[in-house]
């Protein structure tokens, strides 16, 4: 696999030969590199994003490996089908809500204080029976990220607002690939995230079942966001409109559709095929009876690798199946998984998709590495290295 890098940020297995994907990845890495809090948190460590073929699993997860860097896994359909704003929302969640916030020196004490305490849900305060609580939550960190007075919420919100500011300013300056719609979708992703956490106590299978309450929470979080936004913020002009129940259902339907259609890992780089030196390359004869070696055709974007591999292997031009089979097998499994998904009734499908939304994380113990103020080399032009 050839990684695709910009500064300390990297996509480990992106099919960068496809410009649709390389342009998007460059834009995302530029934004991460230009985000002061994220850049300071990453310091001189690598921050690697790996695309994975996923269906009902969470669309993303994160691991903080201390000095070895931060690793994010992101579903390939999410990278392919959602815009830069929504991907920044997802990465903001993974990086800022989890490891970045966890490094705050006072957060452990603060969060232990709120453990098991029923907390009001913005927008549903008049419904006394409805509260959120770290107990019984899918992930307690998510509850604290949705709790408006909490440090984790504040850090997540500020990370999103800074990214929204970057997006809005870039769009105003006409930066390549920047568009105002990304500001709107970033804020929308953030609001849907905190609203569905709060309403379902982070058991998000229920968010699609309670679209009215999810919409109320969404609009309440939007009010709070406005209160925390400077008067002259360029983001104000691009806030998403208030959401209704139908809008919530539309989001979940879209999510389910994105998982179940054309989810084949198209943006994932195909491992290089290595010819076995011990196996002689068979020769064929052209119509003038001149021999030429049969070599595998270079991979084409629209060719699924397993069939290309199979064809080449059957023709004897490559020795055997390459060792790194992970990505292949996932691609090969895709049609089967999609058939399984297609067999699920629509409402259940939406609910399953909803429950899959970032319901868990692989976590490392938070570590106490001091923030290093690395001196960065001037941005190199993004190229595959
Ligand atoms: Zn999370």
Short mmCIF file of C-alpha atoms and ligand atoms in Angstrom, two decimals, residues 60-62 90 93-94 97-98 139 141-142 193 197 202 204 357-361 363, ligand 1:
data_model
loop_
_atom_site.label_atom_id
_atom_site.label_comp_id
_atom_site.label_asym_id
_atom_site.label_seq_id
_atom_site.Cartn_x
_atom_site.Cartn_y
_atom_site.Cartn_z
CA UNK A 60 -15.50 5.29 12.06
CA UNK A 61 -13.40 4.60 15.12
CA UNK A 62 -10.19 5.93 16.62
CA UNK A 90 -16.87 12.64 11.51
CA UNK A 93 -15.80 13.59 16.42
CA UNK A 94 -13.16 10.87 16.28
CA UNK A 97 -14.44 14.29 21.07
CA UNK A 98 -12.38 11.24 22.06
CA UNK A 139 -20.36 5.11 25.19
CA UNK A 141 -17.83 9.75 26.42
CA UNK A 142 -20.61 10.43 23.93
CA UNK A 193 -24.49 13.70 16.27
CA UNK A 197 -26.70 10.83 21.32
CA UNK A 202 -26.33 6.90 22.78
CA UNK A 204 -28.83 5.27 18.45
CA UNK A 357 -23.47 5.16 13.87
CA UNK A 358 -20.31 5.35 15.87
CA UNK A 359 -21.59 3.16 18.66
CA UNK A 360 -18.23 2.17 19.97
CA UNK A 361 -14.58 2.95 20.00
CA UNK A 363 -9.70 3.13 23.18
ZN1 LIG B 1 -17.43 8.35 19.21
#
